[in-house]
Tab-separated table of C-alpha atoms and ligand atoms in Angstrom:
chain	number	residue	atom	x	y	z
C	35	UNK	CA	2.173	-16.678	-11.577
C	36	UNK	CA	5.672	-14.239	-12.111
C	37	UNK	CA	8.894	-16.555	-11.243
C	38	UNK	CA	9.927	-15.776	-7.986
C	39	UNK	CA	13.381	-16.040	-6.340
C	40	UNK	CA	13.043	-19.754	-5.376
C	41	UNK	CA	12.888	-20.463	-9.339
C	42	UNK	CA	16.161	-19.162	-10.290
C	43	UNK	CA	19.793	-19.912	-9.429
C	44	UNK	CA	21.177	-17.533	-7.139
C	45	UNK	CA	23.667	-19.583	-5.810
C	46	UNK	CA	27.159	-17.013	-5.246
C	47	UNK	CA	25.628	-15.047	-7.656
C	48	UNK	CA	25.537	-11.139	-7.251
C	49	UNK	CA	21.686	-10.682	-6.641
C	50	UNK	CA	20.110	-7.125	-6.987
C	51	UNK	CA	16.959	-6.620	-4.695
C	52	UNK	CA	15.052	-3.628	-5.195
C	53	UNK	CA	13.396	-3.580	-1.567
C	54	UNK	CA	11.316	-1.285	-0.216
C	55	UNK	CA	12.494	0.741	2.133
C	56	UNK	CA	10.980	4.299	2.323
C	57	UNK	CA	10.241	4.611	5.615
C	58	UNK	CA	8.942	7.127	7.758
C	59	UNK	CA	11.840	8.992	9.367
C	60	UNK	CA	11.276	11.917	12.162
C	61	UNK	CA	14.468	13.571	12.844
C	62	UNK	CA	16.870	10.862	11.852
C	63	UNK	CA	15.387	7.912	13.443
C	64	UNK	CA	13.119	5.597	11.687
C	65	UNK	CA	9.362	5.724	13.060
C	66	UNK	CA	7.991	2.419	11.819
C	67	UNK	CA	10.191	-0.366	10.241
C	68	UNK	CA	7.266	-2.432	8.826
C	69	UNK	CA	9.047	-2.000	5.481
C	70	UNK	CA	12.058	-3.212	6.499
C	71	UNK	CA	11.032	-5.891	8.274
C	72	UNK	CA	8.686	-7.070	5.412
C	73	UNK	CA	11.173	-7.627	3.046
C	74	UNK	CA	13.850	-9.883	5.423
C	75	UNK	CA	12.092	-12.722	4.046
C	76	UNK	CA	13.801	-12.452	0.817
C	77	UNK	CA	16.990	-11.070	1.910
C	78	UNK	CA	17.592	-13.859	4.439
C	79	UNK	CA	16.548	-16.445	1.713
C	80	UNK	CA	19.399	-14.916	-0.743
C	81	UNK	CA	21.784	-15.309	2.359
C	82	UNK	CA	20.603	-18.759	2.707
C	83	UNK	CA	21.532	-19.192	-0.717
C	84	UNK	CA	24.664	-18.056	-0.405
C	85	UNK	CA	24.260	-15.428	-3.093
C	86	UNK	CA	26.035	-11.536	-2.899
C	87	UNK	CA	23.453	-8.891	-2.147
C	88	UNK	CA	23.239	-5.608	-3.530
C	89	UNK	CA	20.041	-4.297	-2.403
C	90	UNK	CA	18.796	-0.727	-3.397
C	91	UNK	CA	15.434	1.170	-2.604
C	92	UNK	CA	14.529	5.003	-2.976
C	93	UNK	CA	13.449	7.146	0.114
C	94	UNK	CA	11.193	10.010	0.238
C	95	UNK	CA	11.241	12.528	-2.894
C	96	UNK	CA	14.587	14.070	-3.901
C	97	UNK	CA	14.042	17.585	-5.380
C	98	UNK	CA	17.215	20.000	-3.721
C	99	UNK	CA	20.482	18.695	-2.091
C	100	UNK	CA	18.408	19.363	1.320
C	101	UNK	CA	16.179	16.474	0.153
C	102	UNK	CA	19.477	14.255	-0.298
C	103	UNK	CA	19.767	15.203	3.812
C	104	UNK	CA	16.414	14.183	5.098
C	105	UNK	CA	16.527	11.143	2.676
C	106	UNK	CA	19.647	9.493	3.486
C	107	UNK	CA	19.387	5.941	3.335
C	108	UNK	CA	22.210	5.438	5.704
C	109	UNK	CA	19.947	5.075	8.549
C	110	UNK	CA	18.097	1.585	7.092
C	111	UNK	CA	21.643	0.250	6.652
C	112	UNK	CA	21.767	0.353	10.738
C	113	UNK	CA	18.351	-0.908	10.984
C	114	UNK	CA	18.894	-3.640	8.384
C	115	UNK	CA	22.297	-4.162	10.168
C	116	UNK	CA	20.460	-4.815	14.026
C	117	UNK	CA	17.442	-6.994	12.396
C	118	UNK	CA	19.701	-9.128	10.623
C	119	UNK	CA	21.969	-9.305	13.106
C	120	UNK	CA	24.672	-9.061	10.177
C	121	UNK	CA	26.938	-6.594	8.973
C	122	UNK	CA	25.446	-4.317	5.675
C	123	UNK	CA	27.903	-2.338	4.083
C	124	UNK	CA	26.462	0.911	3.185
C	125	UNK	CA	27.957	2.999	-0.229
C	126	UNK	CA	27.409	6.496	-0.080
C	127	UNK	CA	26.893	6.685	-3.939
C	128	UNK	CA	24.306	5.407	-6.308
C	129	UNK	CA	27.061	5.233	-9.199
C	130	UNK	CA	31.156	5.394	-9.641
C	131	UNK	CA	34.056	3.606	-8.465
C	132	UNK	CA	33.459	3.375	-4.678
C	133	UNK	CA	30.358	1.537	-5.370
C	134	UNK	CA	31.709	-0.642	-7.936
C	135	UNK	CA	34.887	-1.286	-5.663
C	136	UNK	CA	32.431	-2.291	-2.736
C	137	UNK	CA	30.554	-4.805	-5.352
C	138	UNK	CA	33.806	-6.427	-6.502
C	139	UNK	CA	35.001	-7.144	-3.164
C	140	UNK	CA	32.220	-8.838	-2.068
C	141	UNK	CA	31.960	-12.413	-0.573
C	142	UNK	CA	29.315	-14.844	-0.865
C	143	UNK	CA	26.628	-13.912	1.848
C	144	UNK	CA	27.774	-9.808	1.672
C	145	UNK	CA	25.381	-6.912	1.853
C	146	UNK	CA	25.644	-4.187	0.288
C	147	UNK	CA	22.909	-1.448	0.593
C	148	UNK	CA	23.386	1.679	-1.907
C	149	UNK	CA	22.371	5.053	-1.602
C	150	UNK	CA	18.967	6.364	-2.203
C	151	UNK	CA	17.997	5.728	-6.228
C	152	UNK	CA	15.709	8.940	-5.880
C	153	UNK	CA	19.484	10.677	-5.574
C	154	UNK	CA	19.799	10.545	-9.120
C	155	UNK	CA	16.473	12.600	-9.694
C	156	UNK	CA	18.455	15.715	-9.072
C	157	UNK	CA	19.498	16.098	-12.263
C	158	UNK	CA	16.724	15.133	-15.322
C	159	UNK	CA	14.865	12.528	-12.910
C	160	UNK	CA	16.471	9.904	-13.712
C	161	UNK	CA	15.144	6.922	-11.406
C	162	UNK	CA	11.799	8.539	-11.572
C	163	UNK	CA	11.870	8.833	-15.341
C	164	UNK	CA	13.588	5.892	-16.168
C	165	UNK	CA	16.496	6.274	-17.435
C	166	UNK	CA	17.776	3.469	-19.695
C	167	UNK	CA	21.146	4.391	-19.311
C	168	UNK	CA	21.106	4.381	-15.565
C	169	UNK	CA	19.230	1.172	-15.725
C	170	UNK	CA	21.775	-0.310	-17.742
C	171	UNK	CA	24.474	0.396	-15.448
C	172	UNK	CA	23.276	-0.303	-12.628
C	173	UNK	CA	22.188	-3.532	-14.261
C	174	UNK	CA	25.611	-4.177	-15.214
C	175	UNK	CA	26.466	-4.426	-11.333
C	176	UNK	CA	24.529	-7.359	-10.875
C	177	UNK	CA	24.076	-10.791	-12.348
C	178	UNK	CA	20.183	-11.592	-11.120
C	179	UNK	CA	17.315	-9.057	-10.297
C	180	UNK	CA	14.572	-9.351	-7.971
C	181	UNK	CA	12.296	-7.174	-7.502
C	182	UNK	CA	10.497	-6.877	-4.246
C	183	UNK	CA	9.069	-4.034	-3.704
C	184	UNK	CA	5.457	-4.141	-4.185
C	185	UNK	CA	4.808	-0.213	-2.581
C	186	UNK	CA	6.763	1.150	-6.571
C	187	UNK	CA	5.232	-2.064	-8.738
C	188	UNK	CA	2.944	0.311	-10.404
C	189	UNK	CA	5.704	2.875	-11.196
C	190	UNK	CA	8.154	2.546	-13.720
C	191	UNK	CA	11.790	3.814	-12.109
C	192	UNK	CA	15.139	2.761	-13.939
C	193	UNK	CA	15.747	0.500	-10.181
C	194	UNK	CA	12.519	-1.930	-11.192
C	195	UNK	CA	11.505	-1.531	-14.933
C	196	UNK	CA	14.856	-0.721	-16.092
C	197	UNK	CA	17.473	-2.844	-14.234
C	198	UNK	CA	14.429	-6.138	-15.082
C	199	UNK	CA	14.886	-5.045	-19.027
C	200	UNK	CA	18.553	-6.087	-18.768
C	201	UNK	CA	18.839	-9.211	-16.337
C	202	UNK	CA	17.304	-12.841	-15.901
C	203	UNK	CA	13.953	-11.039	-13.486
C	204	UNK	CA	11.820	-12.219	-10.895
C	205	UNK	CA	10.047	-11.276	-7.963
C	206	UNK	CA	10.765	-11.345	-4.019
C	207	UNK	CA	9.030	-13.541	-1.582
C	208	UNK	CA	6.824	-9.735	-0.451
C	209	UNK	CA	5.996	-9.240	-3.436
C	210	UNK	CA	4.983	-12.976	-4.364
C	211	UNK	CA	3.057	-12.871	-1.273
C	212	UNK	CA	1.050	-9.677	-2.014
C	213	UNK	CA	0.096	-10.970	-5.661
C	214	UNK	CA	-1.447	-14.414	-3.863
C	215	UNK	CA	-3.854	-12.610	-1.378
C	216	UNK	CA	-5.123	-9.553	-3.740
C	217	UNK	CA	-5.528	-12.189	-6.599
C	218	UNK	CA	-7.327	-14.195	-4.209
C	219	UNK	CA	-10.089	-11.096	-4.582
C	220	UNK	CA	-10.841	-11.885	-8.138
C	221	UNK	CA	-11.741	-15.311	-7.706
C	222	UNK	CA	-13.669	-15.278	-3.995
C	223	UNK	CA	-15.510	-17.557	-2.199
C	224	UNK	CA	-18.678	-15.925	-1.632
C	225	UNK	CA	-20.183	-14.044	-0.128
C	226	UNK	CA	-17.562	-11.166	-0.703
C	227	UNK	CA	-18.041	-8.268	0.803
C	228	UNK	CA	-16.532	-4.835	-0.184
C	229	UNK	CA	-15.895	-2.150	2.835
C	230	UNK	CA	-15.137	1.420	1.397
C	231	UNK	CA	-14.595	4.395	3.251
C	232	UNK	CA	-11.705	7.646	3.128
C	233	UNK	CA	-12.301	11.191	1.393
C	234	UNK	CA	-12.666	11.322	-2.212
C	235	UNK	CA	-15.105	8.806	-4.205
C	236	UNK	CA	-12.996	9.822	-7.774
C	237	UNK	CA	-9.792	8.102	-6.546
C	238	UNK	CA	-11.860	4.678	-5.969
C	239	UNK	CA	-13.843	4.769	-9.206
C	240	UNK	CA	-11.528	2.166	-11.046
C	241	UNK	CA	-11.515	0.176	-7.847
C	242	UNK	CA	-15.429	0.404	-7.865
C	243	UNK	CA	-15.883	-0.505	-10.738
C	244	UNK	CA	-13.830	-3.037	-11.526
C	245	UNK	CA	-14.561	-5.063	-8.544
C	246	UNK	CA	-18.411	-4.287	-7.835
C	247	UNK	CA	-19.224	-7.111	-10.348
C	248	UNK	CA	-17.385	-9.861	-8.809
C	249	UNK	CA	-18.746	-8.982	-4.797
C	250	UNK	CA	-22.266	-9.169	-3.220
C	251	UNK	CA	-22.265	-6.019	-1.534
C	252	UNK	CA	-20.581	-2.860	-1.262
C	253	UNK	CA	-20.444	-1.223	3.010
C	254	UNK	CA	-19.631	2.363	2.127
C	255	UNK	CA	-18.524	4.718	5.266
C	256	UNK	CA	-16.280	7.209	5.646
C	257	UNK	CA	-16.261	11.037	3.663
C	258	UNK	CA	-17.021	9.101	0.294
C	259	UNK	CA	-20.924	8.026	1.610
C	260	UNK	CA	-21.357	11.820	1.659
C	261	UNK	CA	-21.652	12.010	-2.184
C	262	UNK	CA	-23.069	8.739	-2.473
C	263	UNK	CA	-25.707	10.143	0.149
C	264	UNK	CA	-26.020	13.378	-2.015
C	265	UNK	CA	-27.003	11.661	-4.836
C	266	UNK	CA	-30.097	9.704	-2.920
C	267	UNK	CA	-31.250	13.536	-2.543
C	268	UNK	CA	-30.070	13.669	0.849
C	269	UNK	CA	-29.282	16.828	2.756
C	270	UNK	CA	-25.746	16.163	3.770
C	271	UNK	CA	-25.090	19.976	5.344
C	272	UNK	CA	-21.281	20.756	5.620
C	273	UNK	CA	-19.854	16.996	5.010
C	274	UNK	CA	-17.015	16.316	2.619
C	275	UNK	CA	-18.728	16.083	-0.763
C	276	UNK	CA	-16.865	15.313	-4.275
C	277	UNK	CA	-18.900	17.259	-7.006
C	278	UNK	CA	-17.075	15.736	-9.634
C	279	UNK	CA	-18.030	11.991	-8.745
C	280	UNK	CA	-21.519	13.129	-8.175
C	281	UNK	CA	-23.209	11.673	-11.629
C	282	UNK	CA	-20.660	8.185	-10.942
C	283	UNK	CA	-22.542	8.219	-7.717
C	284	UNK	CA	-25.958	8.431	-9.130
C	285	UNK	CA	-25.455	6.088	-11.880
C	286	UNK	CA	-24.519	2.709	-10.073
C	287	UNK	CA	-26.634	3.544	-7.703
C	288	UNK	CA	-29.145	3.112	-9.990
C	289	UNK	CA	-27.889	0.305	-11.551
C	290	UNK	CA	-26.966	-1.331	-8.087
C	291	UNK	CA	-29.730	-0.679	-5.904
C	292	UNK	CA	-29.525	-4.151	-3.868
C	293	UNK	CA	-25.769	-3.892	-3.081
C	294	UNK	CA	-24.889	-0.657	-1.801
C	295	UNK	CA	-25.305	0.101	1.564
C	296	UNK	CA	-25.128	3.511	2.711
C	297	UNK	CA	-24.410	4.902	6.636
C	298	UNK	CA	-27.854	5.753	8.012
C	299	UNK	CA	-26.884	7.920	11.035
C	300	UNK	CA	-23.492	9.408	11.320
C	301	UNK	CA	-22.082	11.325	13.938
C	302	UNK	CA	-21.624	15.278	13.297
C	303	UNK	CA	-19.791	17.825	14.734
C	304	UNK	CA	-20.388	21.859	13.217
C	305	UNK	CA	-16.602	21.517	12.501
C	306	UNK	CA	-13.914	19.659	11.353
C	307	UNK	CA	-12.380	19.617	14.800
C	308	UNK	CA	-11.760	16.553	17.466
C	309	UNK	CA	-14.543	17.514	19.935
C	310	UNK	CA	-17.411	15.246	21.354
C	311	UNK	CA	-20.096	14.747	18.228
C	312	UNK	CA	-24.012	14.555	17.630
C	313	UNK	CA	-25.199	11.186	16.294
C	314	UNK	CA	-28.127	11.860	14.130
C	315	UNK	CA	-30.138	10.252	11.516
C	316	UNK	CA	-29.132	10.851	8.140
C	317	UNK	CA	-32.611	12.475	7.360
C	318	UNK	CA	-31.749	14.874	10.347
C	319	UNK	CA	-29.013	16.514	8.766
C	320	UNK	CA	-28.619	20.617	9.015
C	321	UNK	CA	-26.638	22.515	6.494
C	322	UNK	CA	-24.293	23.468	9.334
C	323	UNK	CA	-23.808	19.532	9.963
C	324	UNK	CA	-20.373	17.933	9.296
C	325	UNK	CA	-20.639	14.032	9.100
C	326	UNK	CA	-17.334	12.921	10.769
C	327	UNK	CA	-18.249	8.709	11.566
C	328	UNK	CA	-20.389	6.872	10.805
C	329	UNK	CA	-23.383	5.959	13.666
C	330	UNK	CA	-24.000	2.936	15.844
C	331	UNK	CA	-26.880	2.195	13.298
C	332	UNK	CA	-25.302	1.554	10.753
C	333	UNK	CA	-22.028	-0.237	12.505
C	334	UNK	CA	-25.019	-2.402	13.344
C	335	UNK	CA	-26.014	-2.885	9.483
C	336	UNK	CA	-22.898	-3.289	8.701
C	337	UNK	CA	-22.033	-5.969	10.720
C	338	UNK	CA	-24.963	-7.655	10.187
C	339	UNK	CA	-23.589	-8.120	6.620
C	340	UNK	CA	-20.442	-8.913	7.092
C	341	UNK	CA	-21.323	-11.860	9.688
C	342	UNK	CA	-21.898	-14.613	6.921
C	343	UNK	CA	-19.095	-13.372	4.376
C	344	UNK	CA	-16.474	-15.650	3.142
C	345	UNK	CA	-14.190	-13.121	1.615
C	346	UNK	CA	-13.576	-9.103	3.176
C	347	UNK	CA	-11.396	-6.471	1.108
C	348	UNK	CA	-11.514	-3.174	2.955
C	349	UNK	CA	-10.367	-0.104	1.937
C	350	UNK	CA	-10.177	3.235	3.065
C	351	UNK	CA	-11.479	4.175	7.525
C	352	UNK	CA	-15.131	4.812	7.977
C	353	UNK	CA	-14.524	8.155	9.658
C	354	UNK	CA	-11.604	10.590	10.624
C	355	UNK	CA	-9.990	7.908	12.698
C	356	UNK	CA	-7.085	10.579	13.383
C	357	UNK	CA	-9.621	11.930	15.294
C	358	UNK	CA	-10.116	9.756	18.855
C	359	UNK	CA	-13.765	10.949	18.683
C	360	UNK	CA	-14.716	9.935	15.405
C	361	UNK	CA	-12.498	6.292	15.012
C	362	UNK	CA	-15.367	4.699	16.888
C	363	UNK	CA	-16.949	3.257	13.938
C	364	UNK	CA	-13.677	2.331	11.987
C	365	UNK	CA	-12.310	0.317	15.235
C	366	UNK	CA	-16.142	-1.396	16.433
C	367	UNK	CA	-15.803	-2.725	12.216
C	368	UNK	CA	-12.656	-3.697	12.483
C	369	UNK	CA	-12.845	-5.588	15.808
C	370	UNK	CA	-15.588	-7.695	14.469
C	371	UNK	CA	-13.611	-8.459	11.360
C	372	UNK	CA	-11.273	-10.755	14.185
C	373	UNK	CA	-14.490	-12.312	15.132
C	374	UNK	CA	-15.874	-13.788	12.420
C	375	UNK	CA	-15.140	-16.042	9.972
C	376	UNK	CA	-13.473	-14.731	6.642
C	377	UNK	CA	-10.721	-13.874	5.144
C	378	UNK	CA	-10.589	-9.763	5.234
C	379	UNK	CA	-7.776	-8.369	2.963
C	380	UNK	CA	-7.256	-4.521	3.639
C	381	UNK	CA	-5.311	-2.594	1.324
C	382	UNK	CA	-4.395	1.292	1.613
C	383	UNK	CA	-2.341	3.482	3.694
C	384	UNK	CA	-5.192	4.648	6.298
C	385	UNK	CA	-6.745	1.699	6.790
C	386	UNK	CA	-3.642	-0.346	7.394
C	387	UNK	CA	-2.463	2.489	9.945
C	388	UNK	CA	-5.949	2.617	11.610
C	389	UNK	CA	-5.978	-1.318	11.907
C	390	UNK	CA	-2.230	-1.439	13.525
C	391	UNK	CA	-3.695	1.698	16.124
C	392	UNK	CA	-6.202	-0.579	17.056
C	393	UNK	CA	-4.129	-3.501	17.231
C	394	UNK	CA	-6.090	-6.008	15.188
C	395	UNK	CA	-3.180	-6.324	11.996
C	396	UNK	CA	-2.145	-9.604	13.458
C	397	UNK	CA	-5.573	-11.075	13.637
C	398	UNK	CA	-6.987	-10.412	9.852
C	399	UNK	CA	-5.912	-12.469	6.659
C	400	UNK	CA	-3.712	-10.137	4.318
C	401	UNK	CA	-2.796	-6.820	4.722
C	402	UNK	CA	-1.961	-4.755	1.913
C	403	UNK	CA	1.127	-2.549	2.262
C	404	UNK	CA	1.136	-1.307	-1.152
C	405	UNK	CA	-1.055	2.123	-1.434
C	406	UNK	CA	-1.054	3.106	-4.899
C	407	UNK	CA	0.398	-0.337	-6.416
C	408	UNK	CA	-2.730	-1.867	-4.713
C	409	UNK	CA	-5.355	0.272	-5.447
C	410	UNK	CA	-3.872	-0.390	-9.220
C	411	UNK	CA	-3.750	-3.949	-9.468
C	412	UNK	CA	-7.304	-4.357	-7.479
C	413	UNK	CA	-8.554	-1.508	-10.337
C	414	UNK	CA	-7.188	-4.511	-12.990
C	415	UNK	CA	-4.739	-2.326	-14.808
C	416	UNK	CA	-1.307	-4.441	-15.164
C	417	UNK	CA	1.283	-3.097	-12.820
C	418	UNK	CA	4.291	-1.693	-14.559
C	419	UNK	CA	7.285	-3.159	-12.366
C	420	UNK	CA	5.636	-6.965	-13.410
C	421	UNK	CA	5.807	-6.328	-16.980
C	422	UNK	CA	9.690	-7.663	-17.406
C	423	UNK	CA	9.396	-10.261	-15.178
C	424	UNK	CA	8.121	-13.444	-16.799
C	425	UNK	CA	5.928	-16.128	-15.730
C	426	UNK	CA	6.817	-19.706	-14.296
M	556	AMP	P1	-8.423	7.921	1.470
M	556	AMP	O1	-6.968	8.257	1.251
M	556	AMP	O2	-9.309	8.342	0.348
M	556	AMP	O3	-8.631	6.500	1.899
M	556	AMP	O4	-8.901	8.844	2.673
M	556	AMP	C1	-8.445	8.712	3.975
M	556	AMP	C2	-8.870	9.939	4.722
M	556	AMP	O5	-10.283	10.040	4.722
M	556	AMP	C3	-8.441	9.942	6.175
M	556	AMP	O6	-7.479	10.932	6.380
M	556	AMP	C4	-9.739	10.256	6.927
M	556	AMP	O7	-9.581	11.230	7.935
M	556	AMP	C5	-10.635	10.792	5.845
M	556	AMP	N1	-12.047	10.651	6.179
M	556	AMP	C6	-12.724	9.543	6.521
M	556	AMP	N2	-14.007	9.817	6.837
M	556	AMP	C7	-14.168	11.146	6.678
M	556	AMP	C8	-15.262	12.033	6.843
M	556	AMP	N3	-16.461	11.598	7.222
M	556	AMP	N4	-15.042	13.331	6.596
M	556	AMP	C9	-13.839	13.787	6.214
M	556	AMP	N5	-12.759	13.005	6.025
M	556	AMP	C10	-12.914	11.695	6.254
């Protein structure tokens, strides 16, 4: 396990926390402060600790000074500012003397949030790339670095990798937290129980096959069973097929015949609209069909497997659950999730959305907030902002 904050001395020390902050903003206001609110944990343990906070985070992608506009970090400073119920002093600058004025004034217990990091990807990427140099500096700021934000761990940017090449490292209490429940999916108690849905089969192969091994069965839903269902010979008319993942599809079927399920009705509309759909058997499929759910059949099945399993990782929805005629099957799944026994981890950005529309977050194990740095670390491949941080 990496050290985490409660194994090093913060005490009055200036502590760098690279958070995560990029929220969704719609005209200046933030929509959901999940982010923000997921990483007080750490912050208010540094206060506790009496140490000086400088925390930084990047926002959106900065490409043009119009980007620097719609990505202004200014408005988590108020946000930060309200939950805490504590003043944050926000610098308008990600380098130069007001910044470095604002850090040597500060008290024990201060906050000081900078400027988006992604600001310094105007010119030669910087953050995105980086930079040593940047790193360095912005190292030199600080005394301790913790990084807690799991959504970048798989990235290296100069405000994780870099700043953690130059200070004593460790991670926040998000971040620690995230680590203990997806780790907990290598080493299950059985029966485990993989539930896979979303568009494209090629951006779950690693996840596939890295974890098909270690679970008893595989549910899979959602536009993905459409190649799956294509390589069984089926006829799957106008539903989302990926060509390219076609002979992936084919092989572990083959070599996994017992535990992969696949939808056996869906429900079809001749369009990828929101209108009332057809159910139909999946051996009733016209070319002019478009599987958008899947059917009552198979939530059926798939509940029937998933009522004796000890361990749940979902990811990706079983149908366009944007759609309020086709999130049928993702919400009847998920509500039986908070009915039965086992600890059910989901990780991804739809899923997690689809399970907070349908009000059921609360009720399930672990959710995943990470996208990407999820998906990576479930796939086994070590994640990048971990590599400087050492172990306890
Ligand atoms: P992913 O990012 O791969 O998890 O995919 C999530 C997306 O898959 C969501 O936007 C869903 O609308 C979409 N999706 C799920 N089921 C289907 C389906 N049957 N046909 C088309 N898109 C789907």
């Amino acid at each position: 396990m990496k050290k985490t904050v409660k194994d090093i001395n913060i005490n009055s020390k200036k502590v760098i926390i690279r958070c995560d902050f990029n929220v969704p903003i719609k005209d200046g206001k933030i929509t959901d402060d999940t982010r923000i609110v997921k990483s007080l944990p750490t912050i208010k343990y540094c206060l506790e600790h009496n140490a000086k906070l400088i925390l930084m985070s990047h926002l959106g992608r900065v490409k043009t000074e119009e980007d620097k506009t719609k990505n202004d970090l200014s408005v988590v400073a108020t946000r930060l500012s309200e939950l805490l119920e504590k003043h944050v002093t926000f610098v308008n600058a990600t380098r130069g003397e007001e910044l470095e004025e604002a850090i040597s004034n500060m008290k024990d217990k201060d906050i000081v949030l900078i400027q988006n990091t992604r600001y310094e990807d105007l010119e030669g990427k910087k953050e995105s790339g980086c930079d040593m140099e940047l790193a360095k500096y912005w190292a030199s700021l600080g005394e301790v670095f913790v990084n807690d934000a799991f959504g970048t761990l798989h990235r290296a940017h100069a405000s994780n990798v870099g700043i953690s090449t130059y200070l004593p490292s460790c991670v926040g209490l998000l971040v620690e937290q995230e680590l203990n429940a997806l780790s907990y999916l290598f080493n299950p108690d059985r029966p485990f129980i993989i539930i896979l849905g979303g568009a494209k089969v090629s951006d779950k192969i690693g996840l596939i096959e890295n974890l098909l091994p270690k679970c008893d069965k595989i549910l899979i839903g959602g536009g993905m069973a459409f190649t799956f269902l294509k390589a069984e010979g089926y006829n799957i008319g106008n539903s989302l097929l990926d060509e390219e993942a076609l002979s992936f599809c084919k092989k572990i079927l083959k070599e996994n015949e017992d535990k992969i399920i696949l939808p056996v009705d869906v429900v079809c509309n001749d369009e990828y609209i929101d209108t009332k759909g057809t159910i139909k058997d999946i051996t009733e499929l016209t070319d002019n069909d478009m599987g958008l759910d899947i059917g009552p059949n198979t939530v059926n099945i798939f509940k029937n497997n998933l009522a004796s399993a000890k361990t749940i990782m979902w990811n990706g929805p079983l149908g366009v659950y944007e759609f309020k005629n086709y999130v049928k099957g993702t919400n009847d799944v998920l509500t039986y999730l908070t009915e039965i026994n086992a600890k059910t981890v989901l990780g991804g950005g739809d899923i997690v959305a689809a399970a907070s529309a349908c009000n059921v977050e609360d009720k399930l194990y672990h959710i995943s907030t990470g996208g990407g740095a999820t998906l990576e670390y479930l796939e086994g491949k070590e994640l990048k902002g971990l590599k400087n941080i050492p172990e306890k």
